[in-house]
Coordinates of C-alpha atoms in Angstrom, one line a residue:
X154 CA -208.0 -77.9 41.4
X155 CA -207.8 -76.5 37.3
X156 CA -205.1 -78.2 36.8
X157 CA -205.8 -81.8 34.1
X158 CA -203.8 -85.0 35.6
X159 CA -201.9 -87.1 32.9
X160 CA -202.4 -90.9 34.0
X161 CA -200.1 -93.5 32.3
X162 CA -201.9 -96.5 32.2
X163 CA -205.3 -98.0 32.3
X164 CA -205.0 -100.8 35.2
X165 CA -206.7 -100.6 38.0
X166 CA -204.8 -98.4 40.0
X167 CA -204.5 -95.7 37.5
X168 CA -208.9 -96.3 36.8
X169 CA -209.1 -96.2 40.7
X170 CA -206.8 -92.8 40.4
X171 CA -209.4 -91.2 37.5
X172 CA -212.8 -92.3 39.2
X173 CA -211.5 -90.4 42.2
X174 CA -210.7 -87.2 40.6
X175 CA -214.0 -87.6 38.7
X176 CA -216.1 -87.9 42.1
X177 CA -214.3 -85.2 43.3
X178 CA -214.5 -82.7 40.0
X179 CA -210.7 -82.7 39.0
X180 CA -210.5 -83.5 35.4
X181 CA -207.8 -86.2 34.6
X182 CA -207.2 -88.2 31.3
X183 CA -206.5 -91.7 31.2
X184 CA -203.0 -92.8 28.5
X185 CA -203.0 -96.6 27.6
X186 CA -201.2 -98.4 25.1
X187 CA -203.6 -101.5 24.7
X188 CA -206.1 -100.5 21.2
X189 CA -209.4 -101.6 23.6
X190 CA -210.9 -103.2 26.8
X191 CA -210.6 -106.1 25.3
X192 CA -207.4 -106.3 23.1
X193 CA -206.2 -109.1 25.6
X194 CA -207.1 -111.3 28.6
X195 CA -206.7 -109.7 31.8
X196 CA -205.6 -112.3 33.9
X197 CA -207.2 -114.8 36.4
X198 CA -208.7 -114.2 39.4
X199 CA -208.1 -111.4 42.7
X200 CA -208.9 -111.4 45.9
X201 CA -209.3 -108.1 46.7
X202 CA -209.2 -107.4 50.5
X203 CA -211.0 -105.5 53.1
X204 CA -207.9 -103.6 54.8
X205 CA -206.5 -101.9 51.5
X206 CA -208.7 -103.0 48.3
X207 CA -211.7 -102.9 49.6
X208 CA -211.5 -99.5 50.9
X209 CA -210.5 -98.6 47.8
X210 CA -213.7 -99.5 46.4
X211 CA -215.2 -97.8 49.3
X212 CA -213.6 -94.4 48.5
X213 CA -214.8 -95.1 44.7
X214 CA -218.4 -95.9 45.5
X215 CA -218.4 -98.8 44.0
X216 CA -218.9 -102.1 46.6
X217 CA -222.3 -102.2 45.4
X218 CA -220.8 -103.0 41.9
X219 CA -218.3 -105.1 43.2
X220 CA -220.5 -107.1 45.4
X221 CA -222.1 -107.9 42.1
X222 CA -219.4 -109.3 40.5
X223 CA -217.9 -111.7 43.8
X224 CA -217.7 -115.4 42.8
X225 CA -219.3 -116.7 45.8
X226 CA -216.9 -119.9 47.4
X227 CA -213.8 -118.7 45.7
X228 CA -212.4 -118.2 49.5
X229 CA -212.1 -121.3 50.1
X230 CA -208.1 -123.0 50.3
X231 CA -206.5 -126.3 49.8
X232 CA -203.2 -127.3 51.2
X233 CA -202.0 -130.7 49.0
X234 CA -198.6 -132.4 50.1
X235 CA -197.2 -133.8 46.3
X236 CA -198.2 -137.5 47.3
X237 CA -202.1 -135.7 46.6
X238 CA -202.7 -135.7 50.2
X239 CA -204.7 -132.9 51.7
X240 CA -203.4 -131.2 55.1
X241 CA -205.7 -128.2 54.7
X242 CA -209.0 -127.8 53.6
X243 CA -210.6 -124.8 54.4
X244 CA -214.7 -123.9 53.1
X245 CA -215.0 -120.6 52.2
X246 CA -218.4 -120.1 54.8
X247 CA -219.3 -116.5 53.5
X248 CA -217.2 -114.7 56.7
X249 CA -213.7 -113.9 55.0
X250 CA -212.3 -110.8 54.2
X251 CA -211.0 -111.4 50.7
X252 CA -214.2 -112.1 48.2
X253 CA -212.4 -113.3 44.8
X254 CA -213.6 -111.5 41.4
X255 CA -212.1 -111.8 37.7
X256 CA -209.5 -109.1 37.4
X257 CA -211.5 -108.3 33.7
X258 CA -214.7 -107.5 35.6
X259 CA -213.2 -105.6 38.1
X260 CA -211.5 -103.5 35.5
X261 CA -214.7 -102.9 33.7
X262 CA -216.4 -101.8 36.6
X263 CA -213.7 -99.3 37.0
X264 CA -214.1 -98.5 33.5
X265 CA -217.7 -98.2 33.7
X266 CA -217.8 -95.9 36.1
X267 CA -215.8 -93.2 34.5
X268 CA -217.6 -90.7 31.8
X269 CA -217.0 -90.9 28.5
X270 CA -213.5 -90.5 26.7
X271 CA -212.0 -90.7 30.0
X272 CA -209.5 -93.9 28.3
X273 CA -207.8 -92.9 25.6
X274 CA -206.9 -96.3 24.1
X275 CA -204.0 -96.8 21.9
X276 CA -201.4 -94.1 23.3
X277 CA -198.0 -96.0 24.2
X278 CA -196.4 -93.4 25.7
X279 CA -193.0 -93.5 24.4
X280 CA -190.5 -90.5 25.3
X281 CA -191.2 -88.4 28.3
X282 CA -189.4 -85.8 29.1
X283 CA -189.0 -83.0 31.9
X284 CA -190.2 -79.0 30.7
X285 CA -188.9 -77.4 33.9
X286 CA -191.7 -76.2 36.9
X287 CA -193.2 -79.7 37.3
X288 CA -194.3 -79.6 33.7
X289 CA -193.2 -82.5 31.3
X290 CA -194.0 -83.7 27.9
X291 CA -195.5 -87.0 26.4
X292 CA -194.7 -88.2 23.1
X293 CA -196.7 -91.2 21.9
X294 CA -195.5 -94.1 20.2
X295 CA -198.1 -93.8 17.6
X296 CA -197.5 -89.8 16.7
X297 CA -198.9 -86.8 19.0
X298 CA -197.9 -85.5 22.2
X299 CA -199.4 -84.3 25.3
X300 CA -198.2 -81.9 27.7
X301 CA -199.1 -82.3 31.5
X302 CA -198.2 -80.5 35.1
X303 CA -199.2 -83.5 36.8
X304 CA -198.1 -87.0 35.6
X305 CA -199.0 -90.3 37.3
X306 CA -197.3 -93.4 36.3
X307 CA -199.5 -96.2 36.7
X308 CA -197.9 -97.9 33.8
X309 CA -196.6 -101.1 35.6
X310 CA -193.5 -103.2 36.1
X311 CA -192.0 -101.4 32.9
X312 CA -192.7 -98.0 34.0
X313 CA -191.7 -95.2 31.0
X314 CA -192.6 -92.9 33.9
X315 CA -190.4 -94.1 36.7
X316 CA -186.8 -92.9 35.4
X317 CA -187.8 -89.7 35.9
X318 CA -187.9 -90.6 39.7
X319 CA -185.4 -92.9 39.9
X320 CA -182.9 -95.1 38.3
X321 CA -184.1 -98.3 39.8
X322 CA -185.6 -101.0 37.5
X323 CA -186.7 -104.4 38.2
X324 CA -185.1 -107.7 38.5
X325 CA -185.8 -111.4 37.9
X326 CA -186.5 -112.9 41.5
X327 CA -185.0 -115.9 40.8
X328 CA -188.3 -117.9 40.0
X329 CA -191.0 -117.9 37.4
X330 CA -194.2 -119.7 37.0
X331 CA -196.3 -120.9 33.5
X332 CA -199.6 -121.0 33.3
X333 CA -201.7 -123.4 32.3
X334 CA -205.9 -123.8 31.7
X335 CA -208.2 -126.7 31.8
X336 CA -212.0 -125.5 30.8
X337 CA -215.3 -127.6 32.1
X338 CA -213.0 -129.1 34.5
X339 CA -215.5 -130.5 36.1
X340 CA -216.5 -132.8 33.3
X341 CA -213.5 -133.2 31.4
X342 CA -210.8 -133.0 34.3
X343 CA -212.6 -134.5 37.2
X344 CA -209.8 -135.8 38.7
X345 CA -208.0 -132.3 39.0
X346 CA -211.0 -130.5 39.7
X347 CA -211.2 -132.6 43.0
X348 CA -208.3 -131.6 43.8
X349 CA -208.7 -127.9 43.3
X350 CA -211.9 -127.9 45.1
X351 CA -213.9 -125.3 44.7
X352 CA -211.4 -122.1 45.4
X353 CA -208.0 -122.2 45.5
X354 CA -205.3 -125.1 45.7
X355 CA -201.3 -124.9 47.0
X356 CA -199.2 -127.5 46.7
X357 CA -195.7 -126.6 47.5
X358 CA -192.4 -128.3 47.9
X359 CA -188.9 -126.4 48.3
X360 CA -187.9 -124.8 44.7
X361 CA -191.5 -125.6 43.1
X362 CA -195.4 -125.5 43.5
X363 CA -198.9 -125.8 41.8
X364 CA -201.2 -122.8 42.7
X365 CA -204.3 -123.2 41.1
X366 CA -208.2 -121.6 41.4
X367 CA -210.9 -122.4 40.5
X368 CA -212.6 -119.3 37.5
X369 CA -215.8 -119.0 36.4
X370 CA -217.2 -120.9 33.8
X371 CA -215.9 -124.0 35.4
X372 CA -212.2 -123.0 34.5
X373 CA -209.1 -124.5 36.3
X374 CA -206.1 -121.3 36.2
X375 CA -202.9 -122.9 37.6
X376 CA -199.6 -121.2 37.6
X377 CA -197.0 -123.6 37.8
X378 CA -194.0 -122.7 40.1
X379 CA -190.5 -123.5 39.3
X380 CA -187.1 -121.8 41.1
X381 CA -184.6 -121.8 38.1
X382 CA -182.4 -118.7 36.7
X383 CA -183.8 -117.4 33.9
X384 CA -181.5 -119.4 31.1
X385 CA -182.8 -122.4 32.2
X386 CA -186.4 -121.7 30.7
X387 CA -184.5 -120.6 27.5
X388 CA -183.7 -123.9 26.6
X389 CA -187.5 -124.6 26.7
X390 CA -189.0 -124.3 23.2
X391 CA -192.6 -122.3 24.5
X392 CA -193.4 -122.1 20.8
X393 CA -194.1 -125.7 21.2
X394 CA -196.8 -126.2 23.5
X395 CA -196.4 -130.3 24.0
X396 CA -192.8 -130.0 24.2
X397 CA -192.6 -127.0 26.5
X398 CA -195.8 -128.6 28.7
X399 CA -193.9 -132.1 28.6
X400 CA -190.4 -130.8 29.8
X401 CA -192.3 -128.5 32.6
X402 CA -194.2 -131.7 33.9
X403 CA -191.1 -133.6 34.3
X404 CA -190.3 -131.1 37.3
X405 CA -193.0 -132.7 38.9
X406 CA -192.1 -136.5 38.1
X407 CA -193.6 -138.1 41.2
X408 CA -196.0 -136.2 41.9
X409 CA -199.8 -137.1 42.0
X410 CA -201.5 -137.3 39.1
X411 CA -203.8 -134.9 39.6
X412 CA -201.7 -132.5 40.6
X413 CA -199.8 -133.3 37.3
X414 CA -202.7 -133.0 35.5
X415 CA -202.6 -129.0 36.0
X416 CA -199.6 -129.5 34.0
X417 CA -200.4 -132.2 31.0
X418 CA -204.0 -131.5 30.6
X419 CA -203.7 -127.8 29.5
X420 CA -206.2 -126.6 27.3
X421 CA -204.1 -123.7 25.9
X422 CA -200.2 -123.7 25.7
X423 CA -198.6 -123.1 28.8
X424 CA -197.4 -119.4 29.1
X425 CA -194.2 -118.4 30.7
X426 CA -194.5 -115.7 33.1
X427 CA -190.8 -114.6 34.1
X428 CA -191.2 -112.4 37.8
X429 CA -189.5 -109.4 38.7
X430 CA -189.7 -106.8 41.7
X431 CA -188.0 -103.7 42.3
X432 CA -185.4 -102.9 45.2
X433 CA -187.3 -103.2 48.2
X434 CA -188.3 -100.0 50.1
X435 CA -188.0 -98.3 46.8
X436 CA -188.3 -94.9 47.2
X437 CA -187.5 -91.8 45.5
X438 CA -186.9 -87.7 46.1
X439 CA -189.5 -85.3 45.8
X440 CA -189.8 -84.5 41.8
X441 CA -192.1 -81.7 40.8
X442 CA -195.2 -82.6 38.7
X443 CA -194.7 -86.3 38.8
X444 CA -195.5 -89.2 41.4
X445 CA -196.4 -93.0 40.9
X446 CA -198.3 -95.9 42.3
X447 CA -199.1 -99.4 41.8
X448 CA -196.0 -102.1 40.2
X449 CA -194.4 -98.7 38.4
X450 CA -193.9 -97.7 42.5
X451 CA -193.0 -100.5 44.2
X452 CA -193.2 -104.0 42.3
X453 CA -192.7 -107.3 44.0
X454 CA -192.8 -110.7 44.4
X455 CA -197.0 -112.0 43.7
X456 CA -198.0 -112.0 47.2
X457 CA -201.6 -111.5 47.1
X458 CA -201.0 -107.4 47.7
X459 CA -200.2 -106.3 44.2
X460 CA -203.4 -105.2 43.0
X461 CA -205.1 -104.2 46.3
X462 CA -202.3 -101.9 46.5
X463 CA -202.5 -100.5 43.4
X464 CA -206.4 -99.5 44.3
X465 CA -205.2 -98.2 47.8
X466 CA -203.1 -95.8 46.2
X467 CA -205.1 -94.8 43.3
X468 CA -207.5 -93.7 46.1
X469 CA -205.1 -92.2 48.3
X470 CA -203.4 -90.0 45.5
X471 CA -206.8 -88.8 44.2
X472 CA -207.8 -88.0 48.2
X473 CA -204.6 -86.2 48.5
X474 CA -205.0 -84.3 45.6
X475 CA -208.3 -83.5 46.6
X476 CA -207.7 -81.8 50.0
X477 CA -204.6 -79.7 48.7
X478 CA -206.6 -78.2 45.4
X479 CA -204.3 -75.4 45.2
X480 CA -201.1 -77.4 46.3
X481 CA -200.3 -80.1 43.8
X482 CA -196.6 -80.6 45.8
X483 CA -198.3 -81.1 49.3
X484 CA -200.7 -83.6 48.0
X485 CA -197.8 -85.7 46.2
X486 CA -195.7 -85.7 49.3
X487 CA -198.6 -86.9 51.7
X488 CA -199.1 -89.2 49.4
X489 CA -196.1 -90.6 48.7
X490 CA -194.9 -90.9 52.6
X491 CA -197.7 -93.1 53.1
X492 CA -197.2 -95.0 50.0
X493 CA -193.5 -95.8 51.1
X494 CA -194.9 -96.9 54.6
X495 CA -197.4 -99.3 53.2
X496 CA -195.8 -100.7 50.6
X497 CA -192.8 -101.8 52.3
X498 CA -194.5 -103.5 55.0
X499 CA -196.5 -105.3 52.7
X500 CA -193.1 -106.8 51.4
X501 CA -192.2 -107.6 54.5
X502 CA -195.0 -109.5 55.6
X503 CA -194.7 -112.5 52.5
X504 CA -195.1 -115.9 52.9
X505 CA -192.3 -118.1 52.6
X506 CA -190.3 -117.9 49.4
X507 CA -190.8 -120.9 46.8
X508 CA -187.3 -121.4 47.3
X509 CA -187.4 -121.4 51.1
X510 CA -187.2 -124.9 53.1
X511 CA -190.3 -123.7 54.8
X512 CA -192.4 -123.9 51.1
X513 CA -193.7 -127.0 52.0
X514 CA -197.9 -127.5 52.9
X515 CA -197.1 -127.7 56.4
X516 CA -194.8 -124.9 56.3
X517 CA -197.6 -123.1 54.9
X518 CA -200.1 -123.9 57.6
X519 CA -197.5 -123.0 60.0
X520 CA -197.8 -119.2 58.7
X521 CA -201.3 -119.3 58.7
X522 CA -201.6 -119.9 61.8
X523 CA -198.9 -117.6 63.0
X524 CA -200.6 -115.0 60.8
X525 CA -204.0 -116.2 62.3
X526 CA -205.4 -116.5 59.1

């Protein structure tokens, strides 16, 4: 295959995409908007699973590198009613099939792995536009253009890629969570720390929740749940962190205390995190030239899939792409079939809805076990 694949976006489904083509000698160029690796935090931690992630991984020849970068115990799971008390407590004893990393390192192995100039950093792609024969043309925000016969969006929720596919775009779910940190928990937030345990906590009621793990470098992540339209976090002031952490914790008035302490303790403002999905079963008609993967294809609700899924089809595209070398449109269709499949049954297999009567910790052991998890 001659022809050079256009990749919108540097996460890690379009890095799984580019270290595919590169195993398999297809040259490919990777567009992101953010100026480095580094220019901000990439999030908390993933468990990245052995039915769609892993294999992933597998296809990119990297478990060896990702085995290096596991935080051992980070499996294990914590069921807290709001009164504190514990239904669930799971140890993580080595045998699951979702190993937790940092979503940074994973990215960096991805990034690693990929020759030189691979990432061209700093290249919002901001008009794109359709030449005619599966060609189209990408005008940066920053000046220059690039023109490709095979574009990927793997751009994410906000795809500038996907309206050339369709007209679908996503839309608030009706909940959104903050976030919230508490570093050298162990020392300085004992009381929470217990309660986390040493992987990840749930505490869930009907219309709110505390999800929390435990990072490295004895760091507490929580994202705080809360099922309100989107006006109602307008009237918080986020610019000012006690206010904004003081009117969030009153959600929780009655809660235990070290459950609230996720809340009140933050080391670092709380961050509102508004969540959106596409349509589900979004799909789309064959367009030459173009195809996407990851949240630009088929955003949802966090459900513990997103960035496994991402990976999967990174490495299915570039396999597809591989086998038909001198048939871009077979590849793209193979592809996106299976993509379609996959991701809608991942949808359909959530757990109970933060707003469902079932969101409660014995709800959630309830699904577990139907789930035999």
């Amino acid at each position: 295959m001659h022809t050079p694949v256009t990749i919108i976006g540097a996460g890690l489904g379009g890095l799984t995409l580019a270290r595919l083509l590169h195993l398999r000698g297809i040259p490919a160029t990777v567009y992101e908007a953010e100026s480095s690796p580094s220019a901000r935090a990439q999030g908390g931690l993933l468990d990245i699973h052995d039915y769609n992630g892993q294999l992933a991984l597998k296809a990119a020849g990297l478990m060896d590198e990702f085995h290096t970068i596991v935080l051992e115990g980070r499996q294990a799971l914590r069921l807290l009613d709001r009164d504190g008390t514990v239904l669930l407590d799971q140890a993580d004893d080595g045998t699951g099939g979702r190993p937790e990393v940092q979503r940074g390192d994973l990215r960096q192995v991805l990034l690693d792995s990929l020759p030189a100039g691979t990432v061209r950093w700093g290249h919002k792609a901001g008009r794109i536009r359709a030449l005619g024969e599966g060609r189209h043309e990408v005008t940066f925000a920053g000046g220059g253009t690039v023109v490709t016969s095979l574009l990927v969006g793997a751009d994410g929720a906000w795809s500038r890629v996907r309206p050339l596919l369709s007209s679908a775009t996503p839309e608030y779910i009706g909940h959104s969570v903050v976030e919230t940190y508490l570093f050298d928990a162990d020392t300085r937030h004992p009381a929470a720390a217990k309660a986390v345990g040493g992987g990840m906590l749930i505490a869930p009621m009907p219309g709110r929740a505390i999800f929390a793990h435990r990072e490295k470098n004895d760091t507490l992540h929580a994202y705080v749940g809360i099922a309100e339209p989107q006006d109602w976090f307008a009237a918080i002031d986020f610019a000012d962190a006690a206010t904004a952490t003081a009117r969030i914790a009153q959600e929780f008035d009655g809660w235990a205390p070290e459950l609230t302490a996720l809340i009140t303790d933050t080391d670092l403002a709380p961050v509102l995190r508004p969540l959106y999905a596409l349509p589900a079963g979004h799909r789309w008609n064959r367009i030459p030239g173009v195809t996407l993967l990851g949240d630009a294809a088929h955003l949802s609700a966090p459900n513990g899939e997103g960035a496994n899924l991402a990976m999967l089809d990174g490495a299915e595209l570039g396999e597809a792409l591989a086998a038909h070398p001198d048939d871009i449109e077979t590849a793209l269709t193979e592809y996106e079939q299976a993509m379609f499949l996959r991701s809608a049954e991942a949808v359909t297999d959530e757990m109970p809805g933060i707003d469902s009567a079932h969101n409660t910790a014995q709800g959630l052991i309830d699904w577990f076990t139907e789930k035999g998890q």
